Short mmCIF file of C-alpha atoms and ligand atoms in Angstrom, two decimals:
data_model
loop_
_atom_site.label_atom_id
_atom_site.label_comp_id
_atom_site.label_asym_id
_atom_site.label_seq_id
_atom_site.Cartn_x
_atom_site.Cartn_y
_atom_site.Cartn_z
CA UNK A 1 255.55 144.50 32.06
CA UNK A 2 252.34 143.97 30.41
CA UNK A 3 250.16 145.78 27.86
CA UNK A 4 248.09 148.54 29.32
CA UNK A 5 245.93 150.45 26.93
CA UNK A 6 244.81 149.43 23.15
CA UNK A 7 243.80 152.27 20.89
CA UNK A 8 242.33 152.50 17.14
CA UNK A 9 242.87 155.41 15.77
CA UNK A 10 241.15 156.39 12.36
CA UNK A 11 242.25 159.22 10.63
CA UNK A 12 242.08 160.57 7.05
CA UNK A 13 244.60 162.93 5.39
CA UNK A 14 243.19 162.36 1.90
CA UNK A 15 242.76 159.08 2.31
CA UNK A 16 241.70 156.77 5.27
CA UNK A 17 243.94 155.23 7.59
CA UNK A 18 243.65 152.75 10.40
CA UNK A 19 246.30 152.21 13.22
CA UNK A 20 246.43 150.47 16.21
CA UNK A 21 248.73 151.78 19.24
CA UNK A 22 249.42 149.51 22.09
CA UNK A 23 250.57 150.94 25.26
CA UNK A 24 252.56 149.23 28.06
CA UNK A 25 252.56 149.42 31.70
CA UNK A 26 256.12 151.20 31.49
CA UNK A 27 254.62 153.55 28.80
CA UNK A 28 256.45 151.83 25.81
CA UNK A 29 254.23 152.54 22.81
CA UNK A 30 254.05 150.54 19.41
CA UNK A 31 252.25 151.20 16.27
CA UNK A 32 250.38 148.80 13.87
CA UNK A 33 248.97 149.55 10.35
CA UNK A 34 245.39 147.92 10.21
CA UNK A 35 244.06 149.95 6.95
CA UNK A 36 241.83 147.77 4.49
CA UNK A 37 240.85 150.00 1.61
CA UNK A 38 237.37 150.83 1.38
CA UNK A 39 236.58 148.00 4.43
CA UNK A 40 238.60 150.32 6.94
CA UNK A 41 235.56 150.16 9.82
CA UNK A 42 235.33 146.63 9.59
CA UNK A 43 238.85 146.05 10.93
CA UNK A 44 238.76 148.86 13.49
CA UNK A 45 235.50 147.28 14.95
CA UNK A 46 236.99 143.85 14.90
CA UNK A 47 240.31 145.43 16.92
CA UNK A 48 238.29 147.62 19.28
CA UNK A 49 235.13 145.65 19.72
CA UNK A 50 236.80 141.69 19.89
CA UNK A 51 240.36 142.15 20.23
CA UNK A 52 241.70 144.86 22.50
CA UNK A 53 240.19 143.72 25.63
CA UNK A 54 242.16 140.37 25.52
CA UNK A 55 245.40 142.02 25.01
CA UNK A 56 245.27 144.19 27.92
CA UNK A 57 247.39 142.56 30.77
CA UNK A 58 249.37 140.26 28.29
CA UNK A 59 253.08 140.21 28.32
CA UNK A 60 253.95 142.53 25.68
CA UNK A 61 257.28 140.57 24.75
CA UNK A 62 255.45 137.25 23.65
CA UNK A 63 254.93 137.88 20.00
CA UNK A 64 254.70 134.41 18.85
CA UNK A 65 252.25 133.31 21.30
CA UNK A 66 250.09 136.36 20.98
CA UNK A 67 249.90 135.71 17.37
CA UNK A 68 248.68 131.95 17.69
CA UNK A 69 246.38 133.25 20.04
CA UNK A 70 244.68 135.69 17.67
CA UNK A 71 244.60 133.14 14.77
CA UNK A 72 243.44 129.97 16.17
CA UNK A 73 241.70 131.48 19.51
CA UNK A 74 238.59 132.71 17.17
CA UNK A 75 238.10 129.18 15.61
CA UNK A 76 237.52 131.32 12.45
CA UNK A 77 240.50 131.42 10.42
CA UNK A 78 242.31 134.00 7.77
CA UNK A 79 240.35 136.62 5.63
CA UNK A 80 241.39 139.98 5.03
CA UNK A 81 239.63 141.46 7.95
CA UNK A 82 240.96 138.91 10.56
CA UNK A 83 244.48 139.16 9.13
CA UNK A 84 244.89 143.00 8.86
CA UNK A 85 243.64 143.11 12.66
CA UNK A 86 246.51 140.22 13.68
CA UNK A 87 249.10 142.33 11.55
CA UNK A 88 248.21 145.38 13.25
CA UNK A 89 248.77 143.85 16.77
CA UNK A 90 251.94 142.05 15.82
CA UNK A 91 253.70 144.93 14.02
CA UNK A 92 252.67 146.68 17.05
CA UNK A 93 254.30 144.21 19.50
CA UNK A 94 257.40 144.26 17.25
CA UNK A 95 257.94 147.94 17.49
CA UNK A 96 257.55 148.12 21.35
CA UNK A 97 260.26 145.14 21.38
CA UNK A 98 262.90 147.00 19.00
CA UNK A 99 262.31 150.23 21.50
CA UNK A 100 262.75 148.31 24.42
CA UNK A 101 266.13 146.71 22.99
CA UNK A 102 266.98 150.45 21.82
CA UNK A 103 267.40 149.11 18.03
CA UNK A 104 265.83 149.73 14.57
CA UNK A 105 263.51 146.63 14.19
CA UNK A 106 265.90 145.33 11.05
CA UNK A 107 268.35 144.34 13.78
CA UNK A 108 265.87 142.13 15.49
CA UNK A 109 264.91 140.41 12.18
CA UNK A 110 268.67 139.65 11.64
CA UNK A 111 270.27 142.93 10.56
CA UNK A 112 271.05 144.57 7.22
CA UNK A 113 271.38 142.10 4.44
CA UNK A 114 272.05 144.99 1.82
CA UNK A 115 272.43 149.13 1.99
CA UNK A 116 269.36 149.99 1.11
CA UNK A 117 266.31 148.83 -0.56
CA UNK A 118 265.51 149.14 -4.34
CA UNK A 119 262.15 150.60 -4.97
CA UNK A 120 259.69 151.10 -8.08
CA UNK A 121 257.63 154.00 -8.74
CA UNK A 122 254.04 154.30 -10.31
CA UNK A 123 254.50 155.79 -13.76
CA UNK A 124 251.05 156.32 -15.58
CA UNK A 125 249.45 158.10 -18.55
CA UNK A 126 246.57 158.43 -20.43
CA UNK A 127 248.53 158.20 -23.66
CA UNK A 128 252.07 157.29 -24.49
CA UNK A 129 253.51 160.84 -24.40
CA UNK A 130 252.28 161.42 -20.80
CA UNK A 131 253.57 157.94 -19.80
CA UNK A 132 256.94 158.71 -21.43
CA UNK A 133 257.14 162.08 -19.64
CA UNK A 134 256.33 160.51 -16.33
CA UNK A 135 258.86 157.82 -16.73
CA UNK A 136 261.41 160.59 -17.42
CA UNK A 137 260.73 162.27 -14.66
CA UNK A 138 260.95 159.15 -12.37
CA UNK A 139 264.49 158.37 -13.81
CA UNK A 140 265.61 162.04 -13.25
CA UNK A 141 264.52 161.54 -9.46
CA UNK A 142 266.88 158.25 -9.66
CA UNK A 143 264.35 155.44 -9.83
CA UNK A 144 265.83 152.49 -11.43
CA UNK A 145 262.38 150.64 -11.62
CA UNK A 146 259.01 151.71 -13.11
CA UNK A 147 255.70 150.32 -13.10
CA UNK A 148 254.14 151.48 -16.02
CA UNK A 149 250.22 151.34 -16.50
CA UNK A 150 248.33 153.40 -19.86
CA UNK A 151 245.08 154.12 -21.03
CA UNK A 152 243.93 152.11 -23.64
CA UNK A 153 242.30 153.28 -26.96
CA UNK A 154 238.25 152.80 -26.91
CA UNK A 155 238.21 152.74 -22.87
CA UNK A 156 237.95 156.07 -20.45
CA UNK A 157 239.57 155.82 -16.63
CA UNK A 158 241.11 152.61 -16.03
CA UNK A 159 242.80 150.81 -13.37
CA UNK A 160 246.36 152.40 -12.47
CA UNK A 161 246.46 155.50 -14.79
CA UNK A 162 246.50 158.99 -13.29
CA UNK A 163 243.94 161.56 -14.64
CA UNK A 164 246.01 164.19 -12.98
CA UNK A 165 247.71 165.43 -15.95
CA UNK A 166 251.34 165.89 -16.98
CA UNK A 167 254.11 166.69 -14.27
CA UNK A 168 256.90 164.46 -12.89
CA UNK A 169 254.44 162.59 -10.02
CA UNK A 170 251.67 161.11 -11.50
CA UNK A 171 249.32 160.35 -8.47
CA UNK A 172 246.75 157.51 -8.67
CA UNK A 173 244.42 156.86 -5.71
CA UNK A 174 241.98 154.32 -6.47
CA UNK A 175 239.93 154.74 -3.62
CA UNK A 176 236.84 157.30 -4.37
CA UNK A 177 235.05 159.29 -2.26
CA UNK A 178 231.91 158.67 -3.97
CA UNK A 179 229.15 158.88 -1.29
CA UNK A 180 227.47 155.50 -0.10
CA UNK A 181 228.38 153.55 -3.48
CA UNK A 182 231.70 152.75 -5.41
CA UNK A 183 232.00 154.64 -8.86
CA UNK A 184 232.24 152.16 -11.92
CA UNK A 185 234.70 151.65 -14.63
CA UNK A 186 234.61 149.76 -18.09
CA UNK A 187 236.98 147.42 -19.53
CA UNK A 188 237.66 145.49 -22.77
CA UNK A 189 240.57 142.85 -22.25
CA UNK A 190 240.66 142.48 -25.96
CA UNK A 191 241.67 146.31 -26.56
CA UNK A 192 244.26 146.09 -23.74
CA UNK A 193 246.01 142.93 -25.19
CA UNK A 194 246.14 144.51 -28.63
CA UNK A 195 247.83 147.78 -27.68
CA UNK A 196 250.12 147.09 -24.61
CA UNK A 197 252.86 145.15 -26.18
CA UNK A 198 253.34 148.36 -28.40
CA UNK A 199 253.59 150.35 -25.35
CA UNK A 200 256.60 148.11 -24.08
CA UNK A 201 258.49 148.39 -27.45
CA UNK A 202 258.26 152.12 -27.22
CA UNK A 203 259.50 151.88 -23.55
CA UNK A 204 262.30 150.13 -24.51
CA UNK A 205 263.18 151.95 -27.94
CA UNK A 206 263.19 155.25 -25.77
CA UNK A 207 264.42 154.18 -22.47
CA UNK A 208 267.13 151.52 -23.33
CA UNK A 209 267.75 147.88 -21.68
CA UNK A 210 268.79 149.10 -18.27
CA UNK A 211 265.15 150.43 -16.82
CA UNK A 212 263.57 147.81 -14.94
CA UNK A 213 259.82 147.86 -16.23
CA UNK A 214 256.90 146.11 -14.19
CA UNK A 215 253.33 146.10 -15.20
CA UNK A 216 250.00 145.18 -13.26
CA UNK A 217 247.39 143.29 -14.82
CA UNK A 218 245.33 143.58 -11.97
CA UNK A 219 243.55 140.36 -12.20
CA UNK A 220 241.56 140.90 -15.59
CA UNK A 221 242.77 137.97 -17.88
CA UNK A 222 241.74 134.46 -18.25
CA UNK A 223 244.42 131.89 -18.16
CA UNK A 224 244.57 131.64 -21.73
CA UNK A 225 244.63 135.34 -22.43
CA UNK A 226 247.40 135.73 -19.70
CA UNK A 227 249.53 133.01 -21.45
CA UNK A 228 249.30 134.70 -24.78
CA UNK A 229 250.18 138.40 -23.56
CA UNK A 230 253.25 136.76 -21.29
CA UNK A 231 254.50 135.65 -24.43
CA UNK A 232 253.69 138.39 -26.15
CA UNK A 233 255.75 140.65 -24.22
CA UNK A 234 258.88 138.56 -23.75
CA UNK A 235 261.10 140.59 -25.96
CA UNK A 236 260.43 143.49 -23.68
CA UNK A 237 261.79 141.80 -20.84
CA UNK A 238 259.70 142.86 -18.13
CA UNK A 239 260.74 142.67 -14.55
CA UNK A 240 257.74 141.30 -13.54
CA UNK A 241 254.12 140.95 -14.74
CA UNK A 242 251.82 141.29 -11.61
CA UNK A 243 248.18 139.82 -10.79
CA UNK A 244 247.67 138.68 -14.69
CA UNK A 245 244.77 136.19 -13.49
CA UNK A 246 242.40 136.31 -10.59
CA UNK A 247 244.46 135.67 -7.40
CA UNK A 248 242.18 132.78 -5.59
CA UNK A 249 242.83 130.53 -8.66
CA UNK A 250 246.27 129.40 -7.78
CA UNK A 251 246.39 126.58 -10.62
CA UNK A 252 245.78 129.34 -13.30
CA UNK A 253 249.28 130.32 -13.28
CA UNK A 254 250.47 126.62 -14.80
CA UNK A 255 249.22 127.31 -18.10
CA UNK A 256 250.90 131.07 -18.02
CA UNK A 257 253.94 129.44 -16.76
CA UNK A 258 254.17 126.45 -19.77
CA UNK A 259 254.09 129.24 -22.34
CA UNK A 260 256.14 132.21 -21.15
CA UNK A 261 259.49 133.30 -19.33
CA UNK A 262 258.06 136.42 -18.29
CA UNK A 263 258.46 136.77 -14.40
CA UNK A 264 255.11 136.52 -12.44
CA UNK A 265 254.37 138.33 -9.42
CA UNK A 266 250.90 137.76 -7.59
CA UNK A 267 249.54 137.97 -4.03
CA UNK A 268 248.57 141.41 -2.69
CA UNK A 269 244.82 140.30 -2.13
CA UNK A 270 246.32 137.02 -0.56
CA UNK A 271 246.32 137.17 3.62
CA UNK A 272 247.80 133.83 4.24
CA UNK A 273 251.07 131.57 3.31
CA UNK A 274 248.23 128.86 2.25
CA UNK A 275 247.10 131.18 -0.51
CA UNK A 276 250.80 130.37 -2.17
CA UNK A 277 250.96 126.65 -1.12
CA UNK A 278 250.56 125.50 -4.81
CA UNK A 279 252.35 128.54 -6.06
CA UNK A 280 255.35 128.24 -4.30
CA UNK A 281 255.89 124.62 -4.05
CA UNK A 282 255.37 124.37 -8.20
CA UNK A 283 257.23 127.52 -8.61
CA UNK A 284 254.57 128.93 -10.49
CA UNK A 285 255.82 132.80 -9.37
CA UNK A 286 258.83 134.92 -8.95
CA UNK A 287 257.63 137.17 -6.26
CA UNK A 288 255.36 137.22 -3.36
CA UNK A 289 253.28 140.66 -3.62
CA UNK A 290 251.63 140.41 -0.37
CA UNK A 291 251.17 143.54 2.13
CA UNK A 292 252.78 143.02 5.81
CA UNK A 293 249.37 144.69 6.44
CA UNK A 294 247.10 142.38 5.15
CA UNK A 295 249.16 139.22 5.63
CA UNK A 296 249.24 138.93 9.73
CA UNK A 297 252.41 141.08 10.22
CA UNK A 298 255.62 140.96 10.49
CA UNK A 299 255.61 137.45 12.33
CA UNK A 300 253.79 135.70 9.27
CA UNK A 301 255.43 137.65 6.48
CA UNK A 302 259.02 136.93 7.73
CA UNK A 303 257.56 133.00 7.58
CA UNK A 304 256.03 133.31 4.18
CA UNK A 305 259.22 134.84 2.75
CA UNK A 306 261.49 132.14 4.35
CA UNK A 307 259.44 129.56 2.40
CA UNK A 308 259.55 131.36 -0.77
CA UNK A 309 263.39 131.45 -0.43
CA UNK A 310 263.61 127.76 -0.25
CA UNK A 311 262.30 127.64 -4.05
CA UNK A 312 264.08 130.46 -5.05
CA UNK A 313 261.17 132.89 -5.42
CA UNK A 314 261.96 136.63 -4.09
CA UNK A 315 259.95 139.56 -2.28
CA UNK A 316 258.06 142.39 -3.90
CA UNK A 317 256.14 143.64 -0.95
CA UNK A 318 252.97 145.85 -1.51
CA UNK A 319 253.32 149.35 -1.04
CA UNK A 320 250.67 151.42 -2.43
CA UNK A 321 249.08 154.66 -0.61
CA UNK A 322 246.54 152.34 0.97
CA UNK A 323 249.58 150.84 3.11
CA UNK A 324 250.18 153.44 6.01
CA UNK A 325 253.45 154.65 6.66
CA UNK A 326 253.64 152.34 9.78
CA UNK A 327 252.81 149.32 7.31
CA UNK A 328 255.59 150.94 4.83
CA UNK A 329 258.14 150.86 7.82
CA UNK A 330 257.23 147.13 8.73
CA UNK A 331 257.82 146.45 5.17
CA UNK A 332 261.41 148.33 4.62
CA UNK A 333 262.79 146.71 7.81
CA UNK A 334 261.85 143.37 6.42
CA UNK A 335 263.26 144.25 2.83
CA UNK A 336 266.50 145.14 4.58
CA UNK A 337 266.99 142.22 6.56
CA UNK A 338 265.80 139.17 4.29
CA UNK A 339 268.37 137.42 2.04
CA UNK A 340 265.60 136.63 -0.73
CA UNK A 341 264.71 140.54 -1.26
CA UNK A 342 263.65 141.23 -4.95
CA UNK A 343 261.76 145.09 -5.43
CA UNK A 344 259.79 147.26 -2.88
CA UNK A 345 256.67 148.89 -4.03
CA UNK A 346 256.52 152.97 -3.09
CA UNK A 347 254.24 155.16 -3.81
CA UNK A 348 255.01 158.07 -1.47
CA UNK A 349 252.54 159.44 0.71
CA UNK A 350 251.12 163.15 0.25
CA UNK A 351 252.28 165.76 2.62
CA UNK A 352 249.11 165.44 5.00
CA UNK A 353 249.83 162.08 5.52
CA UNK A 354 253.59 162.77 6.55
CA UNK A 355 252.32 165.20 8.99
CA UNK A 356 250.07 163.00 10.51
CA UNK A 357 252.87 159.98 10.63
CA UNK A 358 256.30 161.17 10.71
CA UNK A 359 258.77 158.55 9.27
CA UNK A 360 262.60 158.25 9.21
CA UNK A 361 262.84 156.94 5.77
CA UNK A 362 265.57 158.31 3.67
CA UNK A 363 265.31 158.06 -0.32
CA UNK A 364 269.07 157.63 -2.43
CA UNK A 365 268.81 157.12 -6.02
CA UNK A 366 266.09 154.70 -6.39
CA UNK A 367 266.64 152.97 -2.67
CA UNK A 368 265.01 153.67 0.17
CA UNK A 369 266.26 152.95 4.00
CA UNK A 370 263.89 152.53 6.83
CA UNK A 371 265.87 154.66 9.38
CA UNK A 372 267.73 153.86 12.59
CA UNK A 373 265.48 155.08 14.94
CA UNK A 374 264.69 152.31 17.59
CA UNK A 375 261.65 150.37 16.74
CA UNK A 376 259.67 150.91 13.36
CA UNK A 377 260.73 154.43 13.25
CA UNK A 378 257.40 155.99 12.79
CA UNK A 379 255.18 158.37 15.20
CA UNK A 380 251.60 159.13 15.24
CA UNK A 381 250.84 162.73 15.68
CA UNK A 382 246.94 161.93 17.18
CA UNK A 383 246.42 165.89 17.18
CA UNK A 384 247.23 166.19 13.47
CA UNK A 385 245.32 162.69 12.78
CA UNK A 386 242.21 164.18 14.78
CA UNK A 387 241.90 167.02 12.22
CA UNK A 388 241.03 164.49 9.52
CA UNK A 389 237.68 163.15 10.02
CA UNK A 390 237.13 159.45 8.42
CA UNK A 391 235.37 160.02 5.12
CA UNK A 392 233.71 156.67 3.26
CA UNK A 393 235.80 155.87 0.38
CA UNK A 394 235.59 152.96 -2.07
CA UNK A 395 237.72 150.94 -5.12
CA UNK A 396 235.73 151.23 -8.20
CA UNK A 397 233.84 148.16 -9.43
CA UNK A 398 234.52 147.35 -13.12
CA UNK A 399 232.23 146.28 -16.10
CA UNK A 400 232.87 145.13 -19.34
CA UNK A 401 231.61 147.13 -22.42
CA UNK A 402 228.43 145.35 -22.23
CA UNK A 403 227.68 145.82 -18.42
CA UNK A 404 228.89 142.57 -17.11
CA UNK A 405 230.48 142.54 -13.87
CA UNK A 406 234.20 141.91 -14.24
CA UNK A 407 237.30 142.06 -11.86
CA UNK A 408 238.60 145.64 -10.83
C1 GCO B 1 249.21 147.81 -6.68
C2 GCO B 1 247.67 147.55 -6.47
C3 GCO B 1 246.81 148.82 -5.78
C4 GCO B 1 245.75 148.36 -5.18
C5 GCO B 1 245.16 148.97 -4.17
C6 GCO B 1 243.83 148.40 -3.78
O1 GCO B 1 250.09 147.00 -7.32
O2 GCO B 1 249.87 148.69 -5.85
O3 GCO B 1 247.20 146.77 -7.26
O4 GCO B 1 247.15 149.64 -6.59
O5 GCO B 1 244.62 148.52 -6.57
O6 GCO B 1 246.27 148.72 -3.00
O7 GCO B 1 243.45 149.23 -2.61
MG1 MG B 2 248.99 145.53 -7.68
#
């Protein structure tokens, strides 16, 4: 059989998603997530204008060969746009192969290594009272791990903190529909470094030692600031400190490692195994944070995680709402199958998104399962998708208090 149709679907049920749909000559369909937050149309064009026609007529079963063809073929390598496009094709082909086998994808990846996938929720609050309320709400829902982000005195709206007010779920959606330009935020690392250790101390005091606490530094610290911070928060036993320094500077983490035993996670802005070469071989990190969607798909992610496993490094696959339910399904099948699973990020999608993408995921006491439908287990309702027109949205730009552009 061969690939007959390749369609790119763009929809915006509250936020933008780009989905690739491949149909074979015997009518089997496969889906792939190609969403790149704030640059969605670049990936859609890469697929529709440059990739779709070369897929038609290819054997859908030759996944590795198609991956190499799309990676080596264009001469230009890597980058988030290219690797998201390759990921979408790869996911769709795995979806088709597993549907043909009549099995959920995790069976083709070696079968389940565990009964469910431990996930972490996003708890945030503009102050400690609101954060505490959010953590309590997640504990009541059965979560055993939470990522905590909080407002910092002297700063306004900052990364990771919901402004939606008290409630069990504190939704946080960073991409803003703000017309032709991104919105702007202000930042001061000194205020942040002075404030955060006290927040972790209060959480440990209020919630005890069992709760897994995660935190995202979102690339804002210099190596020496990150080293001090990781050392200061050691007594609060974090599950991980994420993205403490800018992602592209692999050797920055040497300094952090020398000074602290706080576990480190990095990689959501990476798109290739080569971005991790130093980090993995020098054991500078504990968790790989790539998204299946931005790292070339299931084929590439499985190789990356097998490489990490040799060095005792585990997975912590990226799973915010800008990863579509299709990308999330790909992550969950990998999580279930690989041996070196660490934890999975989980930020549930809104009701509109779940009408467009119907999933078979189940959640039980802090653990997710991708379900046992053949393939990835996600259906795209194209009529529902057509009701949500693409709306330009951007991630914010960050500036220091004096106006200097900083990492967001
Ligand atoms: C995370 C991430 C996200 C990113 C978002 C950008 O850890 O989940 O940092 O919140 O900011 O994916 O599009
Ligand atoms: Mg992050």
